[in-house]
PDB file of C-alpha atoms in Angstrom:
ATOM      1  CA  UNK A  94      -9.465  13.871 -10.647  1.00 43.00           C
ATOM      2  CA  UNK A  95     -11.341  10.819 -11.706  1.00 55.00           C
ATOM      3  CA  UNK A  96     -14.851  10.079  -9.853  1.00 74.00           C
ATOM      4  CA  UNK A  97     -13.959   9.863  -6.347  1.00 89.00           C
ATOM      5  CA  UNK A  98     -10.474   9.034  -6.867  1.00 95.00           C
ATOM      6  CA  UNK A  99      -8.882  12.356  -6.701  1.00 96.00           C
ATOM      7  CA  UNK A 100      -5.215  12.774  -7.782  1.00 96.00           C
ATOM      8  CA  UNK A 101      -2.584  15.383  -6.894  1.00 97.00           C
ATOM      9  CA  UNK A 102       0.829  15.826  -8.149  1.00 96.00           C
ATOM     10  CA  UNK A 103       3.647  17.302  -5.413  1.00 96.00           C
ATOM     11  CA  UNK A 104       6.675  15.986  -7.398  1.00 95.00           C
ATOM     12  CA  UNK A 105       8.534  13.772  -6.893  1.00 96.00           C
ATOM     13  CA  UNK A 106       4.829  11.991  -5.105  1.00 97.00           C
ATOM     14  CA  UNK A 107       2.032  11.507  -6.772  1.00 98.00           C
ATOM     15  CA  UNK A 108      -1.031  11.834  -4.059  1.00 98.00           C
ATOM     16  CA  UNK A 109      -4.095   9.707  -4.514  1.00 98.00           C
ATOM     17  CA  UNK A 110      -6.873  10.659  -2.331  1.00 98.00           C
ATOM     18  CA  UNK A 111     -10.261   7.945  -1.887  1.00 97.00           C
ATOM     19  CA  UNK A 112     -13.539  10.449  -1.831  1.00 95.00           C
ATOM     20  CA  UNK A 113     -16.022   9.322  -0.989  1.00 94.00           C
ATOM     21  CA  UNK A 114     -16.546  11.486   2.288  1.00 91.00           C
ATOM     22  CA  UNK A 115     -20.697  10.900   2.379  1.00 90.00           C
ATOM     23  CA  UNK A 116     -19.909   7.424   2.192  1.00 93.00           C
ATOM     24  CA  UNK A 117     -17.221   6.372   4.406  1.00 94.00           C
ATOM     25  CA  UNK A 118     -14.752   6.316   1.532  1.00 96.00           C
ATOM     26  CA  UNK A 119     -16.254   3.208   0.969  1.00 94.00           C
ATOM     27  CA  UNK A 120     -14.697   0.905  -1.587  1.00 95.00           C
ATOM     28  CA  UNK A 121     -17.070   0.708  -5.461  1.00 94.00           C
ATOM     29  CA  UNK A 122     -16.554  -0.652  -8.555  1.00 93.00           C
ATOM     30  CA  UNK A 123     -15.612   2.237 -10.114  1.00 94.00           C
ATOM     31  CA  UNK A 124     -13.224   3.882  -7.169  1.00 96.00           C
ATOM     32  CA  UNK A 125     -11.312  -0.334  -6.867  1.00 96.00           C
ATOM     33  CA  UNK A 126     -10.880   0.199 -10.965  1.00 95.00           C
ATOM     34  CA  UNK A 127      -9.648   4.024 -11.424  1.00 96.00           C
ATOM     35  CA  UNK A 128      -7.092   3.496  -7.923  1.00 97.00           C
ATOM     36  CA  UNK A 129      -6.219   0.049 -10.382  1.00 96.00           C
ATOM     37  CA  UNK A 130      -6.034   1.847 -14.031  1.00 96.00           C
ATOM     38  CA  UNK A 131      -4.381   5.327 -12.036  1.00 96.00           C
ATOM     39  CA  UNK A 132      -1.597   3.700 -10.420  1.00 97.00           C
ATOM     40  CA  UNK A 133      -0.898   2.004 -13.600  1.00 97.00           C
ATOM     41  CA  UNK A 134      -0.515   5.563 -15.470  1.00 96.00           C
ATOM     42  CA  UNK A 135       1.276   6.644 -12.423  1.00 97.00           C
ATOM     43  CA  UNK A 136       3.431   4.480 -12.774  1.00 96.00           C
ATOM     44  CA  UNK A 137       4.307   5.242 -15.966  1.00 95.00           C
ATOM     45  CA  UNK A 138       5.367   8.735 -15.206  1.00 95.00           C
ATOM     46  CA  UNK A 139       9.606   8.936 -14.790  1.00 92.00           C
ATOM     47  CA  UNK A 140       9.062  12.175 -12.721  1.00 95.00           C
ATOM     48  CA  UNK A 141       6.837  10.233  -9.352  1.00 97.00           C
ATOM     49  CA  UNK A 142       8.459   7.967  -7.696  1.00 97.00           C
ATOM     50  CA  UNK A 143       6.039   7.523  -5.641  1.00 98.00           C
ATOM     51  CA  UNK A 144       3.081   7.375  -3.929  1.00 98.00           C
ATOM     52  CA  UNK A 145       0.909   8.510  -0.824  1.00 99.00           C
ATOM     53  CA  UNK A 146      -2.535   7.113  -0.464  1.00 99.00           C
ATOM     54  CA  UNK A 147      -4.634   8.675   1.655  1.00 98.00           C
ATOM     55  CA  UNK A 148      -8.199   9.596   3.070  1.00 97.00           C
ATOM     56  CA  UNK A 149      -9.791  12.523   4.418  1.00 95.00           C
ATOM     57  CA  UNK A 150      -9.070  13.498   8.384  1.00 92.00           C
ATOM     58  CA  UNK A 151     -12.428  11.000   9.965  1.00 94.00           C
ATOM     59  CA  UNK A 152     -11.755   8.148   7.714  1.00 97.00           C
ATOM     60  CA  UNK A 153      -9.208   6.665   4.905  1.00 98.00           C
ATOM     61  CA  UNK A 154     -11.757   3.366   4.486  1.00 97.00           C
ATOM     62  CA  UNK A 155     -14.452   1.678   5.928  1.00 95.00           C
ATOM     63  CA  UNK A 156     -13.929  -1.454   3.234  1.00 92.00           C
ATOM     64  CA  UNK A 157     -16.582  -2.473   0.537  1.00 90.00           C
ATOM     65  CA  UNK A 158     -19.982  -0.834  -0.518  1.00 89.00           C
ATOM     66  CA  UNK A 159     -21.944  -2.818   1.523  1.00 81.00           C
ATOM     67  CA  UNK A 160     -25.074  -1.798  -1.540  1.00 85.00           C
ATOM     68  CA  UNK A 161     -23.093  -2.644  -4.007  1.00 85.00           C
ATOM     69  CA  UNK A 162     -21.929  -6.133  -1.941  1.00 78.00           C
ATOM     70  CA  UNK A 163     -25.729  -6.901  -1.186  1.00 80.00           C
ATOM     71  CA  UNK A 164     -26.538  -6.712  -4.850  1.00 81.00           C
ATOM     72  CA  UNK A 165     -23.948 -10.248  -5.821  1.00 81.00           C
ATOM     73  CA  UNK A 166     -27.207 -12.721  -5.658  1.00 79.00           C
ATOM     74  CA  UNK A 167     -24.653 -15.562  -7.226  1.00 88.00           C
ATOM     75  CA  UNK A 168     -21.331 -17.217  -6.779  1.00 90.00           C
ATOM     76  CA  UNK A 169     -19.788 -15.746  -9.451  1.00 90.00           C
ATOM     77  CA  UNK A 170     -21.370 -11.753  -8.516  1.00 85.00           C
ATOM     78  CA  UNK A 171     -19.795 -12.613  -5.556  1.00 86.00           C
ATOM     79  CA  UNK A 172     -15.832 -13.428  -7.100  1.00 88.00           C
ATOM     80  CA  UNK A 173     -16.032 -11.345  -9.766  1.00 88.00           C
ATOM     81  CA  UNK A 174     -16.427  -8.636  -7.156  1.00 86.00           C
ATOM     82  CA  UNK A 175     -14.126  -9.956  -4.992  1.00 89.00           C
ATOM     83  CA  UNK A 176     -11.633  -9.858  -8.047  1.00 92.00           C
ATOM     84  CA  UNK A 177     -12.013  -6.003  -8.077  1.00 93.00           C
ATOM     85  CA  UNK A 178     -10.666  -5.853  -5.218  1.00 93.00           C
ATOM     86  CA  UNK A 179      -7.720  -8.092  -5.770  1.00 94.00           C
ATOM     87  CA  UNK A 180      -6.877  -6.832  -8.817  1.00 94.00           C
ATOM     88  CA  UNK A 181      -6.201  -2.913  -7.116  1.00 96.00           C
ATOM     89  CA  UNK A 182      -3.887  -4.943  -4.491  1.00 96.00           C
ATOM     90  CA  UNK A 183      -2.502  -6.722  -6.418  1.00 95.00           C
ATOM     91  CA  UNK A 184      -1.520  -3.407  -8.626  1.00 96.00           C
ATOM     92  CA  UNK A 185      -0.807  -1.328  -5.045  1.00 97.00           C
ATOM     93  CA  UNK A 186       2.185  -4.353  -4.569  1.00 95.00           C
ATOM     94  CA  UNK A 187       3.308  -4.849  -8.674  1.00 95.00           C
ATOM     95  CA  UNK A 188       3.604  -0.681  -8.748  1.00 97.00           C
ATOM     96  CA  UNK A 189       7.980  -0.257  -9.410  1.00 96.00           C
ATOM     97  CA  UNK A 190       7.485   2.436  -7.251  1.00 97.00           C
ATOM     98  CA  UNK A 191       7.091   2.913  -3.755  1.00 98.00           C
ATOM     99  CA  UNK A 192       3.444   3.235  -2.499  1.00 98.00           C
ATOM    100  CA  UNK A 193       2.681   4.743   1.371  1.00 99.00           C
ATOM    101  CA  UNK A 194      -0.426   4.374   2.728  1.00 99.00           C
ATOM    102  CA  UNK A 195      -1.383   8.335   5.276  1.00 99.00           C
ATOM    103  CA  UNK A 196      -3.972   7.256   7.655  1.00 99.00           C
ATOM    104  CA  UNK A 197      -6.340   9.069   9.665  1.00 98.00           C
ATOM    105  CA  UNK A 198      -9.270   7.936  11.442  1.00 97.00           C
ATOM    106  CA  UNK A 199     -11.089   4.411  10.331  1.00 98.00           C
ATOM    107  CA  UNK A 200      -9.318   1.848   8.272  1.00 98.00           C
ATOM    108  CA  UNK A 201     -11.570  -1.216   8.010  1.00 97.00           C
ATOM    109  CA  UNK A 202     -11.924  -4.382   6.231  1.00 95.00           C
ATOM    110  CA  UNK A 203     -11.430  -3.666   2.805  1.00 95.00           C
ATOM    111  CA  UNK A 204      -9.886  -0.039   2.886  1.00 97.00           C
ATOM    112  CA  UNK A 205      -6.960  -2.829   6.223  1.00 98.00           C
ATOM    113  CA  UNK A 206      -6.675  -4.840   2.972  1.00 97.00           C
ATOM    114  CA  UNK A 207      -5.646  -2.072   1.101  1.00 97.00           C
ATOM    115  CA  UNK A 208      -3.529  -0.288   3.081  1.00 98.00           C
ATOM    116  CA  UNK A 209      -1.564  -3.921   3.944  1.00 98.00           C
ATOM    117  CA  UNK A 210      -1.563  -3.392   0.426  1.00 97.00           C
ATOM    118  CA  UNK A 211       1.232  -0.151   0.817  1.00 98.00           C
ATOM    119  CA  UNK A 212       5.046  -1.113   0.670  1.00 98.00           C
ATOM    120  CA  UNK A 213       5.136   1.972   3.860  1.00 98.00           C
ATOM    121  CA  UNK A 214       1.992   2.916   6.220  1.00 99.00           C
ATOM    122  CA  UNK A 215       2.209   6.029   8.037  1.00 99.00           C
ATOM    123  CA  UNK A 216      -1.045   6.077  11.057  1.00 98.00           C
ATOM    124  CA  UNK A 217      -2.968   9.253  12.791  1.00 98.00           C
ATOM    125  CA  UNK A 218      -2.713   9.075  16.325  1.00 97.00           C
ATOM    126  CA  UNK A 219      -5.859   8.768  16.061  1.00 97.00           C
ATOM    127  CA  UNK A 220      -6.882   5.963  13.797  1.00 98.00           C
ATOM    128  CA  UNK A 221      -8.631   2.954  13.496  1.00 98.00           C
ATOM    129  CA  UNK A 222      -8.364  -0.307  12.139  1.00 98.00           C
ATOM    130  CA  UNK A 223     -10.588  -3.673  11.852  1.00 97.00           C
ATOM    131  CA  UNK A 224     -11.684  -6.479  10.334  1.00 96.00           C
ATOM    132  CA  UNK A 225     -15.470  -6.348  10.717  1.00 95.00           C
ATOM    133  CA  UNK A 226     -16.635  -9.390   8.383  1.00 93.00           C
ATOM    134  CA  UNK A 227     -17.605 -11.683  11.084  1.00 93.00           C
ATOM    135  CA  UNK A 228     -19.784  -9.604  12.236  1.00 93.00           C
ATOM    136  CA  UNK A 229     -21.784 -10.221   8.966  1.00 88.00           C
ATOM    137  CA  UNK A 230     -21.305 -13.413   8.649  1.00 90.00           C
ATOM    138  CA  UNK A 231     -18.277 -13.447   6.082  1.00 88.00           C
ATOM    139  CA  UNK A 232     -14.202 -13.719   5.851  1.00 89.00           C
ATOM    140  CA  UNK A 233     -12.480 -10.644   4.517  1.00 90.00           C
ATOM    141  CA  UNK A 234     -11.790 -12.343   1.046  1.00 86.00           C
ATOM    142  CA  UNK A 235      -8.726  -9.708  -0.555  1.00 89.00           C
ATOM    143  CA  UNK A 236      -6.224 -10.413   1.868  1.00 90.00           C
ATOM    144  CA  UNK A 237      -6.586  -9.680   4.762  1.00 93.00           C
ATOM    145  CA  UNK A 238      -6.725 -12.921   6.492  1.00 95.00           C
ATOM    146  CA  UNK A 239      -3.096 -13.466   4.508  1.00 94.00           C
ATOM    147  CA  UNK A 240      -1.198  -9.987   4.308  1.00 95.00           C
ATOM    148  CA  UNK A 241      -1.822  -9.715   7.758  1.00 96.00           C
ATOM    149  CA  UNK A 242      -1.010 -12.549   8.945  1.00 96.00           C
ATOM    150  CA  UNK A 243       2.080 -12.712   7.746  1.00 95.00           C
ATOM    151  CA  UNK A 244       2.651  -9.193   9.058  1.00 96.00           C
ATOM    152  CA  UNK A 245       1.940  -8.850  12.484  1.00 97.00           C
ATOM    153  CA  UNK A 246       1.686 -12.637  13.210  1.00 96.00           C
ATOM    154  CA  UNK A 247      -1.430 -15.452  13.364  1.00 96.00           C
ATOM    155  CA  UNK A 248      -2.373 -15.220  16.609  1.00 97.00           C
ATOM    156  CA  UNK A 249      -3.057 -11.044  16.084  1.00 97.00           C
ATOM    157  CA  UNK A 250      -4.821 -11.207  13.198  1.00 97.00           C
ATOM    158  CA  UNK A 251      -6.412 -14.435  14.226  1.00 97.00           C
ATOM    159  CA  UNK A 252      -7.609 -11.622  17.039  1.00 97.00           C
ATOM    160  CA  UNK A 253      -8.437  -9.266  14.093  1.00 96.00           C
ATOM    161  CA  UNK A 254     -11.060 -11.499  12.113  1.00 96.00           C
ATOM    162  CA  UNK A 255     -12.214 -13.434  15.247  1.00 97.00           C
ATOM    163  CA  UNK A 256     -12.765 -10.220  17.653  1.00 96.00           C
ATOM    164  CA  UNK A 257     -13.674  -7.968  14.408  1.00 96.00           C
ATOM    165  CA  UNK A 258     -12.574  -5.987  17.534  1.00 96.00           C
ATOM    166  CA  UNK A 259     -10.887  -1.925  16.702  1.00 97.00           C
ATOM    167  CA  UNK A 260      -7.392  -1.662  17.568  1.00 97.00           C
ATOM    168  CA  UNK A 261      -6.705   1.951  17.669  1.00 98.00           C
ATOM    169  CA  UNK A 262      -2.814   3.159  16.671  1.00 98.00           C
ATOM    170  CA  UNK A 263      -1.187   2.737  19.391  1.00 98.00           C
ATOM    171  CA  UNK A 264      -1.075  -0.895  19.463  1.00 98.00           C
ATOM    172  CA  UNK A 265      -1.312  -0.490  15.612  1.00 98.00           C
ATOM    173  CA  UNK A 266       2.206   0.344  16.458  1.00 98.00           C
ATOM    174  CA  UNK A 267       3.183  -1.646  19.011  1.00 98.00           C
ATOM    175  CA  UNK A 268       2.490  -5.276  16.597  1.00 98.00           C
ATOM    176  CA  UNK A 269       4.036  -3.574  13.712  1.00 97.00           C
ATOM    177  CA  UNK A 270       0.835  -3.220  11.887  1.00 98.00           C
ATOM    178  CA  UNK A 271       2.538   0.366  11.043  1.00 98.00           C
ATOM    179  CA  UNK A 272       5.777   1.613  11.193  1.00 97.00           C
ATOM    180  CA  UNK A 273       5.292   5.045  12.317  1.00 98.00           C
ATOM    181  CA  UNK A 274       2.664   7.397  14.234  1.00 98.00           C
ATOM    182  CA  UNK A 275       2.172  10.771  13.947  1.00 98.00           C
ATOM    183  CA  UNK A 276      -0.646  13.876  14.954  1.00 98.00           C
ATOM    184  CA  UNK A 277      -3.607  13.705  12.467  1.00 97.00           C
ATOM    185  CA  UNK A 278      -2.751  17.293  10.670  1.00 97.00           C
ATOM    186  CA  UNK A 279       0.385  15.802   9.506  1.00 98.00           C
ATOM    187  CA  UNK A 280       0.412  12.428   8.530  1.00 98.00           C
ATOM    188  CA  UNK A 281       0.476  13.431   4.404  1.00 98.00           C
ATOM    189  CA  UNK A 282       3.264  15.637   4.578  1.00 98.00           C
ATOM    190  CA  UNK A 283       5.066  12.472   7.316  1.00 98.00           C
ATOM    191  CA  UNK A 284       4.789  10.606   4.036  1.00 98.00           C
ATOM    192  CA  UNK A 285       5.764  13.007   1.368  1.00 98.00           C
ATOM    193  CA  UNK A 286       9.307  13.381   3.224  1.00 98.00           C
ATOM    194  CA  UNK A 287       9.381   9.152   3.252  1.00 98.00           C
ATOM    195  CA  UNK A 288       8.574   9.555  -0.683  1.00 98.00           C
ATOM    196  CA  UNK A 289      11.649  12.473  -0.640  1.00 97.00           C
ATOM    197  CA  UNK A 290      13.821  10.531   1.025  1.00 97.00           C
ATOM    198  CA  UNK A 291      12.900   7.384  -2.015  1.00 97.00           C
ATOM    199  CA  UNK A 292      13.161   9.793  -4.482  1.00 96.00           C
ATOM    200  CA  UNK A 293      17.045  10.526  -3.720  1.00 93.00           C
ATOM    201  CA  UNK A 294      18.093   6.613  -3.761  1.00 94.00           C
ATOM    202  CA  UNK A 295      18.085   4.318  -7.570  1.00 93.00           C
ATOM    203  CA  UNK A 296      14.512   3.891  -8.599  1.00 94.00           C
ATOM    204  CA  UNK A 297      15.611   0.917  -9.960  1.00 95.00           C
ATOM    205  CA  UNK A 298      16.982  -0.390  -6.708  1.00 94.00           C
ATOM    206  CA  UNK A 299      13.771   0.531  -4.914  1.00 95.00           C
ATOM    207  CA  UNK A 300      11.963  -1.663  -7.554  1.00 95.00           C
ATOM    208  CA  UNK A 301      14.135  -4.376  -7.580  1.00 94.00           C
ATOM    209  CA  UNK A 302      14.302  -4.214  -3.067  1.00 95.00           C
ATOM    210  CA  UNK A 303      10.629  -4.193  -2.899  1.00 96.00           C
ATOM    211  CA  UNK A 304      10.173  -7.094  -5.272  1.00 94.00           C
ATOM    212  CA  UNK A 305      12.816  -9.232  -3.376  1.00 95.00           C
ATOM    213  CA  UNK A 306      10.768  -8.243  -0.185  1.00 95.00           C
ATOM    214  CA  UNK A 307       7.149  -9.236  -1.802  1.00 95.00           C
ATOM    215  CA  UNK A 308       8.378 -11.931  -3.733  1.00 94.00           C
ATOM    216  CA  UNK A 309      10.813 -13.347  -0.766  1.00 94.00           C
ATOM    217  CA  UNK A 310       7.345 -14.170   1.752  1.00 93.00           C
ATOM    218  CA  UNK A 311       6.063 -16.322  -0.838  1.00 92.00           C
ATOM    219  CA  UNK A 312       9.221 -18.407  -1.486  1.00 94.00           C
ATOM    220  CA  UNK A 313      11.199 -20.588   1.054  1.00 94.00           C
ATOM    221  CA  UNK A 314      14.497 -18.890   2.216  1.00 95.00           C
ATOM    222  CA  UNK A 315      17.107 -21.070  -0.183  1.00 94.00           C
ATOM    223  CA  UNK A 316      14.276 -19.454  -3.329  1.00 95.00           C
ATOM    224  CA  UNK A 317      14.942 -16.747  -1.688  1.00 94.00           C
ATOM    225  CA  UNK A 318      18.459 -15.923  -1.183  1.00 95.00           C
ATOM    226  CA  UNK A 319      18.773 -17.178  -5.028  1.00 95.00           C
ATOM    227  CA  UNK A 320      16.240 -14.517  -6.399  1.00 93.00           C
ATOM    228  CA  UNK A 321      17.985 -12.442  -4.431  1.00 94.00           C
ATOM    229  CA  UNK A 322      22.025 -13.084  -5.789  1.00 94.00           C
ATOM    230  CA  UNK A 323      19.859 -13.060  -9.427  1.00 92.00           C
ATOM    231  CA  UNK A 324      18.634  -9.775  -9.160  1.00 92.00           C
ATOM    232  CA  UNK A 325      21.893  -8.182  -7.518  1.00 92.00           C
ATOM    233  CA  UNK A 326      24.015  -9.650 -10.882  1.00 93.00           C
ATOM    234  CA  UNK A 327      21.602  -7.437 -12.779  1.00 91.00           C
ATOM    235  CA  UNK A 328      21.531  -3.841 -10.891  1.00 90.00           C
ATOM    236  CA  UNK A 329      25.512  -4.539 -11.290  1.00 91.00           C
ATOM    237  CA  UNK A 330      25.142  -3.788 -15.410  1.00 92.00           C
ATOM    238  CA  UNK A 331      23.197  -0.997 -14.379  1.00 92.00           C
ATOM    239  CA  UNK A 332      24.445   2.397 -15.017  1.00 89.00           C
ATOM    240  CA  UNK A 333      22.901   3.207 -12.080  1.00 90.00           C
ATOM    241  CA  UNK A 334      24.974   0.844 -10.059  1.00 91.00           C
ATOM    242  CA  UNK A 335      27.551   2.394 -12.145  1.00 91.00           C
ATOM    243  CA  UNK A 336      26.954   6.149 -11.341  1.00 87.00           C
ATOM    244  CA  UNK A 337      26.309   5.397  -7.699  1.00 89.00           C
ATOM    245  CA  UNK A 338      29.656   4.066  -7.741  1.00 89.00           C
ATOM    246  CA  UNK A 339      31.277   6.635  -9.347  1.00 92.00           C
ATOM    247  CA  UNK A 340      29.539   9.101  -6.782  1.00 88.00           C
ATOM    248  CA  UNK A 341      30.316   7.416  -3.547  1.00 90.00           C
ATOM    249  CA  UNK A 342      33.928   7.751  -4.198  1.00 91.00           C
ATOM    250  CA  UNK A 343      34.281  11.402  -5.916  1.00 90.00           C
ATOM    251  CA  UNK A 344      32.197  12.253  -2.422  1.00 90.00           C
ATOM    252  CA  UNK A 345      29.518  14.012  -3.997  1.00 88.00           C
ATOM    253  CA  UNK A 346      25.654  13.127  -5.214  1.00 89.00           C
ATOM    254  CA  UNK A 347      24.499  10.203  -7.210  1.00 88.00           C
ATOM    255  CA  UNK A 348      22.130  11.757 -10.625  1.00 88.00           C
ATOM    256  CA  UNK A 349      20.065   8.368 -11.077  1.00 89.00           C
ATOM    257  CA  UNK A 350      18.914   7.766 -14.533  1.00 88.00           C
ATOM    258  CA  UNK A 351      17.264   4.859 -13.421  1.00 84.00           C
ATOM    259  CA  UNK A 352      18.694   2.767 -16.184  1.00 87.00           C
TER     260      UNK A 352
END
């Protein structure tokens, strides 16, 4: 445990739980630093093959800690505060391991921005999503405009940003914000099941596939295809590629080593 961040190893997964229930899992500076640091540590743990990021049954996270936000009086203060969000978010995207968000309850603004950085999002049927910045005269500054537009398209992104209204889990699923809906009590188990499946695959394949998708979204098509060719060429030299093909031909389960 690190402050308001709980770590549970349930191999092959690690469960990372936001744990500020009295503050609706508001993202404080200390919590954001802990997310950055602990996820970096888990990425180096060879026994952990994937990470589940979650909150509790009532709330994933309602976003940034408003008390801390009110203490930012200058442009410099605001930039430093936003950099904490961006570092935590970038950490999730840059991990070599898959990160699955298990979402129940409210997932709002900074909390949604955190979830948007996860590779997969699974939501309970009672979950609600929103970006509330326009209610308080700000703009979500840790990725909601850019990442929402890439995930659900610019029109839905603008609707959520303009209206600051909540959308329910069914709508989130329909527009592609989440990939699966489940009863609230089994959301975590659904996320763990995803990690268990991914753990049966080649870890280098997953890491490089994640890079190909994330970096490819920032490239033109021809550059993205060139990047994919480079990745595939690299993986063809690995022990895991040889093991995977041998296992397929021999009709047995592969024994991947991540090299």
